[in-house]
Structure formats: C-alpha cells, structure tokens
CSV table of C-alpha atoms and ligand atoms in Angstrom, one decimal:
chain,number,residue,atom,x,y,z
A,1,MET,CA,1.9,4.2,-22.7
A,2,THR,CA,1.2,0.8,-24.2
A,3,GLY,CA,1.5,1.1,-28.1
A,4,GLN,CA,-1.7,3.1,-27.7
A,5,ASP,CA,-0.8,6.8,-29.0
A,6,GLN,CA,-2.9,7.1,-31.5
A,7,TYR,CA,-6.4,6.7,-29.6
A,8,PHE,CA,-5.0,10.0,-26.9
A,9,ASN,CA,-3.2,12.0,-29.2
A,10,HIS,CA,-5.2,13.0,-32.5
A,11,ARG,CA,-4.0,14.1,-35.7
A,12,ASP,CA,-6.1,15.6,-38.5
A,13,GLY,CA,-5.6,12.2,-41.6
A,14,GLN,CA,-3.7,10.4,-40.0
A,15,TYR,CA,-5.7,7.9,-39.7
A,16,VAL,CA,-3.8,4.1,-41.3
A,17,PRO,CA,-5.9,1.4,-41.6
A,18,ALA,CA,-4.9,-1.8,-41.4
A,19,THR,CA,-2.7,-4.3,-44.2
A,20,GLU,CA,-3.5,-7.3,-45.4
A,21,ASP,CA,0.1,-9.2,-44.4
A,22,LEU,CA,-0.8,-7.9,-40.7
A,23,ILE,CA,-4.3,-9.4,-40.9
A,24,GLU,CA,-3.4,-12.4,-42.1
A,25,SER,CA,-0.4,-12.8,-39.8
A,26,ASN,CA,-2.7,-11.9,-37.5
A,27,ARG,CA,-5.6,-14.4,-38.2
A,28,TYR,CA,-5.4,-17.9,-35.9
A,29,SER,CA,-3.2,-21.0,-37.0
A,30,ARG,CA,-4.8,-23.2,-39.7
A,31,ASN,CA,-2.4,-26.1,-39.0
A,32,PRO,CA,-5.5,-28.7,-37.8
A,33,LEU,CA,-3.3,-30.4,-35.8
A,34,ASP,CA,-2.0,-27.0,-33.5
A,35,ILE,CA,-5.6,-26.7,-33.4
A,36,PHE,CA,-6.1,-30.6,-32.4
A,37,LEU,CA,-3.8,-30.3,-29.8
A,38,ARG,CA,-5.9,-26.9,-28.4
A,39,VAL,CA,-9.2,-28.3,-28.0
A,40,THR,CA,-7.7,-31.6,-26.3
A,41,LYS,CA,-6.6,-29.7,-24.0
A,42,VAL,CA,-9.4,-27.8,-23.8
A,43,ILE,CA,-11.5,-31.3,-22.9
A,44,LEU,CA,-8.5,-32.2,-20.6
A,45,LEU,CA,-9.1,-29.8,-18.0
A,46,PHE,CA,-12.7,-28.9,-18.4
A,47,VAL,CA,-14.0,-32.4,-16.6
A,48,PRO,CA,-11.9,-31.6,-13.3
A,49,THR,CA,-12.3,-27.9,-13.6
A,50,LEU,CA,-16.4,-29.1,-13.7
A,51,ILE,CA,-16.6,-31.3,-11.3
A,52,ARG,CA,-14.1,-29.7,-9.0
A,53,GLU,CA,-16.8,-25.6,-9.6
A,54,VAL,CA,-20.1,-28.0,-9.6
A,55,ILE,CA,-18.5,-30.2,-6.2
A,56,THR,CA,-18.1,-26.3,-4.9
A,57,PHE,CA,-21.3,-26.4,-5.5
A,58,LEU,CA,-22.6,-28.3,-3.7
A,59,VAL,CA,-20.7,-28.6,-0.2
A,60,GLY,CA,-20.3,-24.3,-0.2
A,61,ALA,CA,-17.1,-22.9,-0.2
A,62,LYS,CA,-14.7,-22.0,3.0
A,63,LYS,CA,-15.3,-19.1,4.5
A,64,LYS,CA,-12.3,-16.9,5.0
A,65,SER,CA,-12.1,-15.2,8.4
A,66,ILE,CA,-11.2,-10.9,7.5
A,67,LYS,CA,-11.1,-10.3,11.5
A,68,GLY,CA,-8.7,-7.5,11.9
A,69,GLN,CA,-9.2,-6.3,8.9
A,70,ILE,CA,-9.6,-2.8,7.1
A,71,ALA,CA,-12.6,-2.4,5.5
A,72,LEU,CA,-14.1,0.8,3.6
A,73,VAL,CA,-17.5,1.4,2.2
A,74,THR,CA,-18.1,4.5,0.5
A,75,GLY,CA,-22.0,6.1,0.9
A,76,GLY,CA,-22.2,4.3,4.6
A,77,GLY,CA,-23.8,6.9,6.0
A,78,ASN,CA,-27.0,5.5,5.1
A,79,GLY,CA,-29.1,2.2,3.6
A,80,LEU,CA,-27.4,-0.3,2.2
A,81,GLY,CA,-23.6,1.0,2.6
A,82,ARG,CA,-25.4,1.6,6.7
A,83,SER,CA,-26.3,-2.3,6.2
A,84,LEU,CA,-23.0,-3.7,4.8
A,85,CYS,CA,-19.9,-2.0,7.4
A,86,LEU,CA,-22.4,-3.5,10.3
A,87,ARG,CA,-22.5,-6.3,8.9
A,88,LEU,CA,-17.8,-6.0,8.0
A,89,ALA,CA,-17.7,-5.2,11.8
A,90,ARG,CA,-19.9,-7.6,13.0
A,91,GLU,CA,-17.3,-10.5,11.5
A,92,GLY,CA,-14.6,-9.0,13.5
A,93,CYS,CA,-13.2,-5.6,10.4
A,94,SER,CA,-12.4,-2.5,12.0
A,95,VAL,CA,-14.3,0.0,9.6
A,96,ALA,CA,-14.3,2.9,8.1
A,97,VAL,CA,-17.7,4.8,7.3
A,98,ALA,CA,-17.3,7.6,4.1
A,99,ASP,CA,-20.1,9.7,2.7
A,100,ILE,CA,-20.4,12.4,1.5
A,101,ASP,CA,-22.3,13.0,4.2
A,102,PHE,CA,-20.5,13.3,6.8
A,103,ILE,CA,-23.7,13.4,9.2
A,104,GLY,CA,-24.8,10.1,8.7
A,105,ALA,CA,-21.1,9.1,8.0
A,106,GLU,CA,-20.4,9.9,11.6
A,107,LYS,CA,-24.0,7.8,12.7
A,108,THR,CA,-22.8,4.6,10.8
A,109,ALA,CA,-19.5,5.1,12.6
A,110,GLU,CA,-21.1,5.4,16.8
A,111,GLU,CA,-23.0,2.8,16.2
A,112,ILE,CA,-19.6,1.1,15.3
A,113,ARG,CA,-17.9,1.4,17.9
A,114,ARG,CA,-21.1,0.8,20.2
A,115,LEU,CA,-20.4,-3.4,18.9
A,116,GLY,CA,-16.8,-3.0,20.6
A,117,VAL,CA,-14.9,-2.3,16.9
A,118,LYS,CA,-13.2,0.5,15.9
A,119,ALA,CA,-14.7,3.1,13.1
A,120,GLU,CA,-13.8,6.1,11.5
A,121,ALA,CA,-16.4,8.5,9.7
A,122,PHE,CA,-15.1,9.9,6.5
A,123,LYS,CA,-16.7,12.7,4.4
A,124,VAL,CA,-15.8,12.3,0.3
A,125,ASP,CA,-16.6,12.6,-2.7
A,126,VAL,CA,-15.9,9.6,-4.4
A,127,GLY,CA,-17.0,11.3,-7.5
A,128,GLU,CA,-14.0,13.6,-7.9
A,129,GLN,CA,-10.4,11.9,-8.3
A,130,GLN,CA,-9.1,14.8,-5.0
A,131,SER,CA,-11.4,14.2,-2.8
A,132,VAL,CA,-10.1,9.9,-3.4
A,133,GLU,CA,-7.3,10.8,-2.8
A,134,GLN,CA,-6.9,12.8,-0.4
A,135,LEU,CA,-9.2,10.3,1.0
A,136,LYS,CA,-6.2,7.2,1.1
A,137,VAL,CA,-5.0,9.6,2.7
A,138,ASN,CA,-6.7,10.4,5.6
A,139,VAL,CA,-8.0,6.3,6.3
A,140,GLU,CA,-4.7,5.4,6.5
A,141,SER,CA,-3.6,7.8,8.7
A,142,LYS,CA,-6.6,7.4,10.7
A,143,LEU,CA,-7.1,3.3,10.6
A,144,GLY,CA,-4.4,2.4,8.1
A,145,PRO,CA,-4.0,0.7,5.0
A,146,VAL,CA,-7.6,-1.3,3.4
A,147,ASP,CA,-8.1,-4.4,3.4
A,148,ILE,CA,-11.6,-4.4,2.5
A,149,LEU,CA,-13.0,-1.7,-0.6
A,150,VAL,CA,-15.8,-1.9,-0.9
A,151,ASN,CA,-17.7,0.8,-3.6
A,152,ASN,CA,-21.6,1.2,-2.5
A,153,ALA,CA,-22.3,4.4,-3.2
A,154,GLY,CA,-24.3,5.0,-6.2
A,155,LEU,CA,-27.4,7.5,-7.5
A,156,LEU,CA,-30.7,6.0,-8.2
A,157,ALA,CA,-31.7,8.3,-10.2
A,158,MET,CA,-33.5,6.7,-12.8
A,159,LEU,CA,-33.6,8.9,-16.1
A,160,SER,CA,-34.5,9.0,-18.9
A,161,LEU,CA,-32.4,9.3,-22.3
A,162,SER,CA,-34.3,12.8,-23.1
A,163,GLU,CA,-34.6,13.4,-18.9
A,164,GLY,CA,-31.6,15.6,-17.0
A,165,THR,CA,-29.9,18.2,-17.8
A,166,SER,CA,-26.6,17.2,-19.5
A,167,GLU,CA,-24.9,17.6,-15.6
A,168,ASP,CA,-27.1,15.6,-13.8
A,169,VAL,CA,-25.8,12.4,-16.6
A,170,GLN,CA,-22.6,13.4,-15.9
A,171,ARG,CA,-23.0,13.0,-12.6
A,172,ILE,CA,-25.1,9.4,-12.8
A,173,ILE,CA,-22.2,8.5,-14.4
A,174,ASN,CA,-18.9,10.0,-12.0
A,175,VAL,CA,-20.9,8.7,-9.0
A,176,ASN,CA,-22.2,5.7,-10.2
A,177,LEU,CA,-19.3,4.3,-12.5
A,178,THR,CA,-15.7,6.7,-13.4
A,179,SER,CA,-15.5,6.7,-9.3
A,180,HIS,CA,-14.8,2.9,-9.2
A,181,PHE,CA,-11.7,4.1,-11.8
A,182,TRP,CA,-10.3,6.4,-8.6
A,183,THR,CA,-11.4,3.9,-5.5
A,184,ILE,CA,-9.8,0.7,-6.7
A,185,ARG,CA,-6.1,2.8,-8.4
A,186,ALA,CA,-6.1,3.8,-4.7
A,187,PHE,CA,-6.2,1.2,-2.8
A,188,LYS,CA,-5.0,-1.8,-5.8
A,189,ASP,CA,-1.4,-1.0,-5.1
A,190,GLY,CA,-1.0,-1.4,-0.9
A,191,MET,CA,-3.1,-4.8,-1.5
A,192,MET,CA,-1.2,-5.9,-4.0
A,193,GLU,CA,2.1,-5.1,-1.7
A,194,ARG,CA,0.6,-6.5,0.5
A,195,ARG,CA,-0.7,-9.7,-1.7
A,196,ARG,CA,-4.0,-9.5,0.0
A,197,GLY,CA,-7.2,-7.3,-0.8
A,198,HIS,CA,-10.5,-8.2,-1.5
A,199,ILE,CA,-12.2,-5.5,-3.6
A,200,VAL,CA,-16.8,-5.7,-3.5
A,201,ALA,CA,-18.7,-3.4,-6.0
A,202,VAL,CA,-22.6,-3.1,-5.7
A,203,SER,CA,-24.0,-3.2,-8.8
A,204,SER,CA,-27.8,-3.5,-10.1
A,205,THR,CA,-29.8,-6.3,-11.2
A,206,PHE,CA,-29.6,-3.5,-13.5
A,207,GLY,CA,-26.8,-3.7,-14.1
A,208,ILE,CA,-28.5,-7.2,-15.7
A,209,ALA,CA,-31.3,-6.9,-17.6
A,210,ALA,CA,-31.4,-3.3,-18.6
A,211,PHE,CA,-34.9,-1.3,-18.3
A,212,GLY,CA,-36.7,1.3,-20.5
A,213,ARG,CA,-36.6,4.7,-18.8
A,214,THR,CA,-33.4,3.5,-16.4
A,215,VAL,CA,-30.9,4.6,-19.7
A,216,CYS,CA,-28.1,6.0,-17.9
A,217,TYR,CA,-28.5,3.7,-14.7
A,218,SER,CA,-28.2,1.5,-16.3
A,219,ALA,CA,-25.7,2.0,-18.3
A,220,THR,CA,-23.6,2.6,-15.1
A,221,LYS,CA,-24.4,-0.1,-13.7
A,222,PHE,CA,-23.5,-2.8,-17.2
A,223,GLY,CA,-20.0,-0.6,-16.5
A,224,VAL,CA,-19.6,-2.2,-13.4
A,225,ARG,CA,-20.6,-5.4,-13.8
A,226,GLY,CA,-18.2,-5.0,-17.1
A,227,LEU,CA,-15.0,-3.4,-14.6
A,228,MET,CA,-15.4,-6.1,-12.4
A,229,GLU,CA,-15.5,-9.0,-14.5
A,230,ALA,CA,-11.7,-7.5,-16.5
A,231,LEU,CA,-9.5,-6.1,-12.9
A,232,ASN,CA,-11.3,-10.1,-11.7
A,233,GLU,CA,-9.4,-11.6,-14.9
A,234,GLU,CA,-7.3,-8.8,-14.6
A,235,PHE,CA,-5.7,-9.8,-11.0
A,236,PHE,CA,-5.4,-14.3,-11.7
A,237,MET,CA,-3.6,-13.2,-14.8
A,238,ASN,CA,-0.3,-10.7,-12.8
A,239,GLY,CA,-0.9,-14.2,-10.7
A,240,TYR,CA,-3.4,-13.0,-7.3
A,241,GLY,CA,-5.8,-15.0,-8.7
A,242,ASP,CA,-5.1,-16.5,-4.9
A,243,GLU,CA,-5.0,-13.6,-3.3
A,244,ILE,CA,-6.8,-10.3,-3.8
A,245,PHE,CA,-10.5,-11.0,-5.0
A,246,ALA,CA,-13.0,-9.1,-7.4
A,247,THR,CA,-16.2,-9.5,-6.7
A,248,CYS,CA,-19.9,-8.2,-8.2
A,249,VAL,CA,-23.2,-8.2,-6.6
A,250,TYR,CA,-26.7,-7.5,-8.1
A,251,PRO,CA,-29.1,-6.4,-5.8
A,252,CYS,CA,-32.7,-6.0,-6.5
A,253,PHE,CA,-35.3,-3.3,-5.1
A,254,VAL,CA,-33.8,-2.8,-2.1
A,255,ALA,CA,-35.3,-0.7,0.9
A,256,THR,CA,-33.4,1.8,2.1
A,257,ARG,CA,-35.1,5.9,1.4
A,258,LYS,CA,-37.7,6.7,1.4
A,259,GLU,CA,-38.0,8.7,-1.6
A,260,PHE,CA,-37.3,5.4,-3.3
A,261,LEU,CA,-40.1,3.4,-2.2
A,262,VAL,CA,-43.0,6.4,-3.1
A,263,TYR,CA,-41.3,6.1,-6.0
A,264,LEU,CA,-41.9,2.0,-6.8
A,265,GLN,CA,-45.2,1.7,-5.0
A,266,LYS,CA,-46.3,4.6,-7.6
A,267,LEU,CA,-44.9,1.9,-10.3
A,268,GLY,CA,-47.4,-1.3,-8.7
A,269,CYS,CA,-44.3,-2.9,-9.1
A,270,ARG,CA,-44.5,-7.0,-8.0
A,271,VAL,CA,-41.2,-6.7,-7.5
A,272,PRO,CA,-40.2,-8.7,-3.4
A,273,ILE,CA,-38.6,-5.8,-1.5
A,274,GLN,CA,-35.6,-6.6,0.1
A,275,THR,CA,-34.1,-5.4,3.9
A,276,PRO,CA,-30.4,-3.3,3.7
A,277,ASP,CA,-29.1,-5.1,6.4
A,278,GLU,CA,-30.5,-8.7,3.7
A,279,VAL,CA,-28.7,-8.1,1.6
A,280,ALA,CA,-25.6,-6.9,3.2
A,281,ASN,CA,-26.0,-9.2,5.1
A,282,LEU,CA,-25.5,-12.3,1.4
A,283,THR,CA,-22.7,-9.9,0.1
A,284,VAL,CA,-20.7,-10.7,2.9
A,285,GLU,CA,-21.7,-14.4,3.3
A,286,GLY,CA,-21.0,-14.3,-0.6
A,287,MET,CA,-17.5,-12.5,-0.2
A,288,LEU,CA,-16.3,-14.5,1.9
A,289,LYS,CA,-16.9,-17.3,-0.1
A,290,ASN,CA,-14.7,-15.3,-2.7
A,291,ARG,CA,-17.1,-15.4,-5.2
A,292,CYS,CA,-16.8,-13.0,-7.6
A,293,GLU,CA,-20.9,-12.5,-8.6
A,294,ILE,CA,-24.0,-12.5,-5.8
A,295,VAL,CA,-26.6,-12.0,-7.0
A,296,ALA,CA,-28.4,-10.7,-4.0
A,297,SER,CA,-32.9,-11.8,-4.6
A,298,PRO,CA,-35.0,-14.0,-4.4
A,299,TRP,CA,-34.3,-17.3,-6.2
A,300,TYR,CA,-36.9,-17.0,-8.5
A,301,MET,CA,-35.2,-13.3,-10.0
A,302,GLN,CA,-32.3,-15.3,-9.9
A,303,VAL,CA,-33.5,-18.7,-12.8
A,304,MET,CA,-35.2,-14.9,-14.2
A,305,LEU,CA,-31.8,-13.0,-14.7
A,306,LYS,CA,-29.8,-16.0,-16.4
A,307,LEU,CA,-32.9,-17.3,-18.9
A,308,TYR,CA,-33.3,-13.2,-20.0
A,309,SER,CA,-29.6,-13.4,-21.6
A,310,LEU,CA,-31.3,-16.8,-23.4
A,311,MET,CA,-34.6,-14.4,-24.1
A,312,PRO,CA,-36.1,-12.6,-26.8
A,313,ASN,CA,-38.0,-9.4,-26.0
A,314,SER,CA,-40.3,-9.4,-27.3
A,315,VAL,CA,-41.0,-12.8,-24.8
A,316,ASN,CA,-38.5,-10.6,-21.7
A,317,ARG,CA,-41.6,-7.5,-21.9
A,318,LEU,CA,-43.8,-9.8,-21.5
A,319,VAL,CA,-42.3,-11.2,-17.6
A,320,VAL,CA,-41.9,-7.8,-17.6
A,321,GLY,CA,-45.7,-7.4,-17.1
A,322,ILE,CA,-45.5,-9.7,-14.3
A,323,PHE,CA,-44.0,-7.2,-12.2
A,324,VAL,CA,-44.7,-4.3,-13.0
A,325,ASP,CA,-48.3,-2.6,-13.6
A,326,ASN,CA,-47.2,1.3,-15.1
A,327,LEU,CA,-44.2,2.4,-16.9
A,328,PRO,CA,-41.7,4.7,-15.5
A,329,GLN,CA,-43.5,8.2,-16.5
A,330,LEU,CA,-40.8,10.9,-17.9
A,331,THR,CA,-40.6,13.3,-15.5
A,332,VAL,CA,-38.9,17.0,-17.2
A,333,ARG,CA,-36.8,18.6,-14.0
A,334,SER,CA,-35.3,21.8,-14.9
B,401,LIG,N1,-32.1,0.8,-3.3
B,401,LIG,C1,-32.4,0.0,-4.5
B,401,LIG,O1,-32.8,-1.2,-4.4
B,401,LIG,C2,-31.0,-0.5,-5.0
B,401,LIG,C3,-31.0,-1.5,-5.8
B,401,LIG,C4,-30.6,-2.1,-6.6
B,401,LIG,C5,-28.5,-1.6,-6.9
B,401,LIG,N2,-28.1,-0.7,-5.3
B,401,LIG,C6,-27.8,0.2,-5.4
B,401,LIG,O2,-26.9,0.3,-3.8
B,401,LIG,C7,-25.9,0.9,-3.6
B,401,LIG,C8,-26.2,1.3,-2.5
B,401,LIG,O3,-27.6,1.7,-2.7
B,401,LIG,P1,-28.9,3.0,-1.8
B,401,LIG,O4,-30.3,2.4,-2.2
B,401,LIG,O5,-28.7,2.3,-0.5
B,401,LIG,O6,-29.3,4.0,-2.0
B,401,LIG,P2,-29.2,5.1,-0.6
B,401,LIG,O7,-29.2,6.1,-1.9
B,401,LIG,O8,-30.0,5.0,0.1
B,401,LIG,O9,-27.4,5.8,-0.3
B,401,LIG,C9,-25.7,5.9,-1.1
B,401,LIG,C10,-24.9,6.7,-0.7
B,401,LIG,O10,-24.3,7.2,-0.9
B,401,LIG,C11,-23.7,8.5,-0.5
B,401,LIG,N3,-23.5,9.8,-1.4
B,401,LIG,C12,-24.0,9.5,-2.5
B,401,LIG,N4,-23.3,10.3,-3.5
B,401,LIG,C13,-22.0,10.6,-2.9
B,401,LIG,C14,-20.8,10.1,-3.3
B,401,LIG,N5,-20.3,11.1,-4.1
B,401,LIG,N6,-19.4,9.9,-2.3
B,401,LIG,C15,-19.9,8.9,-1.2
B,401,LIG,N7,-20.6,9.4,-0.9
B,401,LIG,C16,-22.1,9.3,-1.9
B,401,LIG,C17,-25.4,9.0,0.1
B,401,LIG,O11,-25.1,10.2,1.0
B,401,LIG,C18,-26.2,8.0,0.6
B,401,LIG,O12,-25.7,7.6,2.0
B,401,LIG,C19,-26.1,2.6,-4.8
B,401,LIG,O13,-24.9,2.0,-5.8
B,401,LIG,C20,-26.9,2.0,-6.0
B,401,LIG,O14,-27.1,1.5,-7.1
B,401,LIG,C21,-29.7,0.3,-5.0
C-alpha cells in the first residue's frame, strides 16, 4: 500500500486533519515565470497535437491487424457478445467464448469453428473473482495467453433506486462493473509482459447520459467509463501507450433479448435500434484503429450525446420527450 493504509485500517478517533503548512506546501507555485513557461509549453505543443488529431480524424487512422491473436469475449454466448465473437473470428482471431450460459457459449464456439477458426466455450460467472481466475487458467491451457479481452457480459436490469432486493442491486454492480476489475486484473499482467494487448469494455449511452429509473444500471455504466478512461491513462503513464489499448464502447439500443425489445415497445421508444452485428462491426472497426471511445450509434445520437453534458437539465428533458412516450413504470419484485 502506498501511504493509504488509513482507508483500510480504520481506527476510531484517529482522523488527522491536514495542517496549514501542509496545505501551503501543496499549493501550486505562484512564481509568474514558472507559470508562464508551463503555459507556453502547452500552447506550443497544443497546436501540432491538435493538427495531428484533426488529420487522423479526416484521413482515418490506419487499421491494425489482429490476425492470429487470441480474443476472449465475456457474455459471448448470446446477443452482442455472440456478434463480437464472430466478428473477431472473421478478423482471424482464435476466440474464447465465455458465458454463464454454457449452452449459448458452445453454440457460438461451434459457429466460429464452422468459419474455420479456432474457438472454445468456457463457463464463467464474471461477477465472482474465483470464477474469473479459473477462466484464465482454462483459457490459457486450451488456447494460450489472451491478447484481446472484451468485457461485454452485463445485466440490462433497469431498476430505479426503490426497486429490486439488495441482492439484485449487488448482483447488477458485480456483473456490470466489479467484474471488469477481476478480468482486467487477471489478464493485464500477461499483456504487459508480452507488451501487446487490447481491452475493450461495453458500457452504454446510459454511461454518458443517465436516465431516471435506470439508477443502478447507469451507475455501473458510468463506472465502466471511468474505469476505462483511467486505465487508458495508466497504460500511457506506465509506458505502454503504443502497445496496450483500452477502448470503451457506448451502444444505444441493440436488438438482443426478446424481453428487452418488448420492454422498449412498451415505453414507446423512438430511438433507433441497431442489430448486434451492426454494433459489433462498429466496435471492432474502432478497436482496429485503437480508438479509446466508440459511440456505437447513428451520427445524430452521437451529436446529441456530445451536447448533453453542455445543456441544462431542462433542455435535456425536452429532448428525451422526442424519443420516449411513456416513462418506465416502477416494478416491484419480491
Ligand atoms: N442491448 C442493448 O440495447 C444494450 C445497449 C447498450 C449497452 N448494452 C450492453 O451490451 C452488453 C451485452 O448486452 P446484450 O444486450 O447482448 O445482453 P444479453 O442479455 O442479450 O446477453 C448478455 C450475455 O451475457 C451473459 N451473462 C450474463 N451474466 C453473466 C455473468 N455473470 N457471467 C458471464 N456471462 C454472463 C448472458 O448469459 C448473455 O449470454 C451488456 O454489457 C449491456 O449492458 C446493451
């Protein structure tokens, strides 16, 4: 632990407040020359950096090849995960299809093998750290070390703050957010040793713009976003900026489970619904360009999501009215 034991070893009444001299010595330098030099450096580097980014945006970044790499997709048995597995297989990856639904995982693995690509199915509960550790052992012994980790498994349970049991709430957090810590911790060391890797996380547009009565789901998807942005910076700070990449994907609505589409229909939702294959294509295309953020939605949704954080809540609520007729009703589960 790096001087943070106080947070993990609570002792009653032992709280030590910061002293005036510590506060003073932690303040930024007030030396005007020092500030001038720092600001000048930023201005000088800002322009060429921005120009490079604009050129990359206009010309399009060069795609990397992932042929022959080993990809692991959680929740790969069904829905978006299945499409991601198949898309990665078409890029020439061997695929580990990991799911709590082993029958679904087997079916996806069989589809991939029919493409002439190596694939294995694995049973895992990503919400349990031990299960993830066991998955690592099983995948490495059958396929080899993982180069591409896709954290896709998630529960789309839209609970308001007053809905669900405490176990339901904990389960959503475990599967949608905590699981990412277990899988990343399990596979990142190998990637760092080999100085090659890519971690992809499936968040949601609900991880950019939260919506009432989706409190728990939105909280986890915002959490995934924070985790991935910090992880990206951490790889960069540790000297892996050109070798290991972190990509966070924000799909809007995807036609996966039947029950989910029935639910959207009840809400009178007018948001465009994409197919899992469409979202998997956008995801893998963006990943091949090492993009750190992929808003896998039509362009006008992307513009609206960018504006969302700039607009006052009252304006955002008006815009939501364009897309949804009936607010989600509270559901009580015993
Ligand atoms: N469907 C959408 O509209 C939509 C929109 C935005 C984001 N997403 C996100 O995309 C991801 C996939 O969503 P989907 O619509 O394909 O969901 P889905 O329910 O259709 O499929 C999820 C898969 O994950 C598996 N899974 C669930 N819990 C698991 C666990 N504990 N361990 C291992 N596997 C587990 C399921 O068995 C299933 O195969 C999720 O993270 C979801 O939040 C979906």
